[in-house]
Amino acid sequence: MNRSFKEEIYKLVAEVPYGKVTTYGDLAALAGHPYAARVVGQIAHFGPEGLPWHRVVNRMGGLALGFWGGKSAHAQLLEAEGIQIKDFKIVDFEEVRWRYQSNLL
């Protein structure tokens, strides 16, 4: 993927609201590459620290094994935002799932 795809992912991650989550696949689709979820995962793994990467989860609401500090750290950050976690999976995932709702893209 080119630099503009990475930058678009950074922009989208920055916009995920507090107390909400999105998926790698949702971000890939929003950035125009619906089959690039794994690429988004790599971008997240090596992306800038200042972005809320903890708000990005897998398509089933599962937490990321490769998250800095592991799944426990991932869970702690989400729980601090009021998101319930059980067995490293988001409870009521669809209720806290964020999907970009703008025509600005």
mmCIF file of C-alpha atoms in Angstrom:
data_model
loop_
_atom_site.group_PDB
_atom_site.id
_atom_site.type_symbol
_atom_site.label_atom_id
_atom_site.label_comp_id
_atom_site.label_asym_id
_atom_site.label_seq_id
_atom_site.Cartn_x
_atom_site.Cartn_y
_atom_site.Cartn_z
ATOM 1 C CA MET A 1 0.000 0.000 0.000
ATOM 2 C CA ASN A 2 1.150 3.534 -0.606
ATOM 3 C CA ARG A 3 1.754 6.345 1.829
ATOM 4 C CA SER A 4 -1.667 7.926 1.303
ATOM 5 C CA PHE A 5 -3.387 4.730 2.492
ATOM 6 C CA LYS A 6 -1.313 4.771 5.686
ATOM 7 C CA GLU A 7 -2.058 8.440 6.239
ATOM 8 C CA GLU A 8 -5.769 7.795 5.719
ATOM 9 C CA ILE A 9 -5.653 5.053 8.367
ATOM 10 C CA TYR A 10 -3.933 7.440 10.783
ATOM 11 C CA LYS A 11 -6.641 10.043 10.126
ATOM 12 C CA LEU A 12 -9.451 7.557 10.683
ATOM 13 C CA VAL A 13 -7.963 6.095 13.874
ATOM 14 C CA ALA A 14 -7.607 9.615 15.269
ATOM 15 C CA GLU A 15 -11.343 10.113 14.749
ATOM 16 C CA VAL A 16 -12.579 7.020 16.596
ATOM 17 C CA PRO A 17 -14.477 8.518 19.544
ATOM 18 C CA TYR A 18 -13.747 7.852 23.196
ATOM 19 C CA GLY A 19 -15.713 4.802 24.360
ATOM 20 C CA LYS A 20 -16.055 3.374 20.836
ATOM 21 C CA VAL A 21 -14.096 0.832 18.807
ATOM 22 C CA THR A 22 -13.674 -0.028 15.163
ATOM 23 C CA THR A 23 -12.126 -2.956 13.314
ATOM 24 C CA TYR A 24 -9.104 -3.351 11.092
ATOM 25 C CA GLY A 25 -11.465 -4.277 8.269
ATOM 26 C CA ASP A 26 -13.732 -1.291 8.857
ATOM 27 C CA LEU A 27 -10.719 1.010 8.609
ATOM 28 C CA ALA A 28 -9.456 -0.718 5.474
ATOM 29 C CA ALA A 29 -12.856 -0.381 3.800
ATOM 30 C CA LEU A 30 -13.232 3.255 4.822
ATOM 31 C CA ALA A 31 -9.803 3.968 3.323
ATOM 32 C CA GLY A 32 -10.847 2.392 0.020
ATOM 33 C CA HIS A 33 -9.198 -1.025 0.366
ATOM 34 C CA PRO A 34 -11.811 -3.392 1.841
ATOM 35 C CA TYR A 35 -9.546 -6.452 1.737
ATOM 36 C CA ALA A 36 -6.566 -4.833 3.447
ATOM 37 C CA ALA A 37 -7.405 -5.552 7.111
ATOM 38 C CA ARG A 38 -4.049 -7.286 7.655
ATOM 39 C CA VAL A 39 -2.225 -4.294 6.210
ATOM 40 C CA VAL A 40 -4.116 -2.078 8.656
ATOM 41 C CA GLY A 41 -2.942 -4.399 11.433
ATOM 42 C CA GLN A 42 0.659 -3.871 10.365
ATOM 43 C CA ILE A 43 0.118 -0.123 10.173
ATOM 44 C CA ALA A 44 -1.318 -0.231 13.699
ATOM 45 C CA HIS A 45 1.564 -2.293 15.015
ATOM 46 C CA PHE A 46 4.157 0.175 13.745
ATOM 47 C CA GLY A 47 2.048 3.361 13.830
ATOM 48 C CA PRO A 48 2.583 6.536 15.828
ATOM 49 C CA GLU A 49 2.122 6.204 19.582
ATOM 50 C CA GLY A 50 -0.127 9.248 19.913
ATOM 51 C CA LEU A 51 -3.090 7.626 18.167
ATOM 52 C CA PRO A 52 -5.789 5.606 19.988
ATOM 53 C CA TRP A 53 -4.794 2.223 18.545
ATOM 54 C CA HIS A 54 -6.459 0.508 21.511
ATOM 55 C CA ARG A 55 -9.799 1.376 19.891
ATOM 56 C CA VAL A 56 -9.034 -0.950 16.965
ATOM 57 C CA VAL A 57 -10.053 -4.603 17.388
ATOM 58 C CA ASN A 58 -10.654 -7.640 15.202
ATOM 59 C CA ARG A 59 -13.897 -8.254 13.311
ATOM 60 C CA MET A 60 -15.372 -10.261 16.171
ATOM 61 C CA GLY A 61 -14.573 -7.666 18.834
ATOM 62 C CA GLY A 62 -11.501 -9.570 19.987
ATOM 63 C CA LEU A 63 -8.484 -7.820 21.418
ATOM 64 C CA ALA A 64 -5.123 -7.787 19.674
ATOM 65 C CA LEU A 65 -2.473 -10.284 20.688
ATOM 66 C CA GLY A 66 0.199 -8.018 19.205
ATOM 67 C CA PHE A 67 -0.924 -4.943 21.145
ATOM 68 C CA TRP A 68 1.887 -3.336 23.155
ATOM 69 C CA GLY A 69 1.580 -4.923 26.595
ATOM 70 C CA GLY A 70 -0.586 -7.737 25.226
ATOM 71 C CA LYS A 71 -4.288 -8.363 25.498
ATOM 72 C CA SER A 72 -4.322 -7.401 29.190
ATOM 73 C CA ALA A 73 -3.033 -3.895 28.445
ATOM 74 C CA HIS A 74 -5.478 -3.614 25.542
ATOM 75 C CA ALA A 75 -8.351 -4.599 27.861
ATOM 76 C CA GLN A 76 -7.300 -2.113 30.548
ATOM 77 C CA LEU A 77 -7.296 0.808 28.123
ATOM 78 C CA LEU A 78 -10.725 -0.075 26.756
ATOM 79 C CA GLU A 79 -12.188 -0.684 30.209
ATOM 80 C CA ALA A 80 -10.917 2.750 31.263
ATOM 81 C CA GLU A 81 -13.204 4.138 28.546
ATOM 82 C CA GLY A 82 -16.194 2.196 29.864
ATOM 83 C CA ILE A 83 -16.056 -0.671 27.371
ATOM 84 C CA GLN A 84 -16.821 -4.029 28.968
ATOM 85 C CA ILE A 85 -14.437 -6.892 28.225
ATOM 86 C CA LYS A 86 -14.923 -10.579 28.958
ATOM 87 C CA ASP A 87 -12.375 -13.224 27.985
ATOM 88 C CA PHE A 88 -10.485 -10.594 25.947
ATOM 89 C CA LYS A 89 -13.541 -9.888 23.809
ATOM 90 C CA ILE A 90 -15.808 -6.834 23.829
ATOM 91 C CA VAL A 91 -19.201 -7.401 25.428
ATOM 92 C CA ASP A 92 -22.036 -6.034 23.236
ATOM 93 C CA PHE A 93 -19.534 -5.326 20.476
ATOM 94 C CA GLU A 94 -22.038 -3.893 17.977
ATOM 95 C CA GLU A 95 -23.226 -1.344 20.540
ATOM 96 C CA VAL A 96 -19.764 0.207 20.848
ATOM 97 C CA ARG A 97 -18.651 -0.321 17.244
ATOM 98 C CA TRP A 98 -17.935 2.914 15.415
ATOM 99 C CA ARG A 99 -18.321 3.298 11.705
ATOM 100 C CA TYR A 100 -17.407 6.593 10.108
ATOM 101 C CA GLN A 101 -20.564 8.569 9.330
ATOM 102 C CA SER A 102 -19.324 11.436 7.212
ATOM 103 C CA ASN A 103 -19.147 12.339 3.567
ATOM 104 C CA LEU A 104 -15.825 14.122 4.116
ATOM 105 C CA LEU A 105 -13.702 11.193 2.910
#
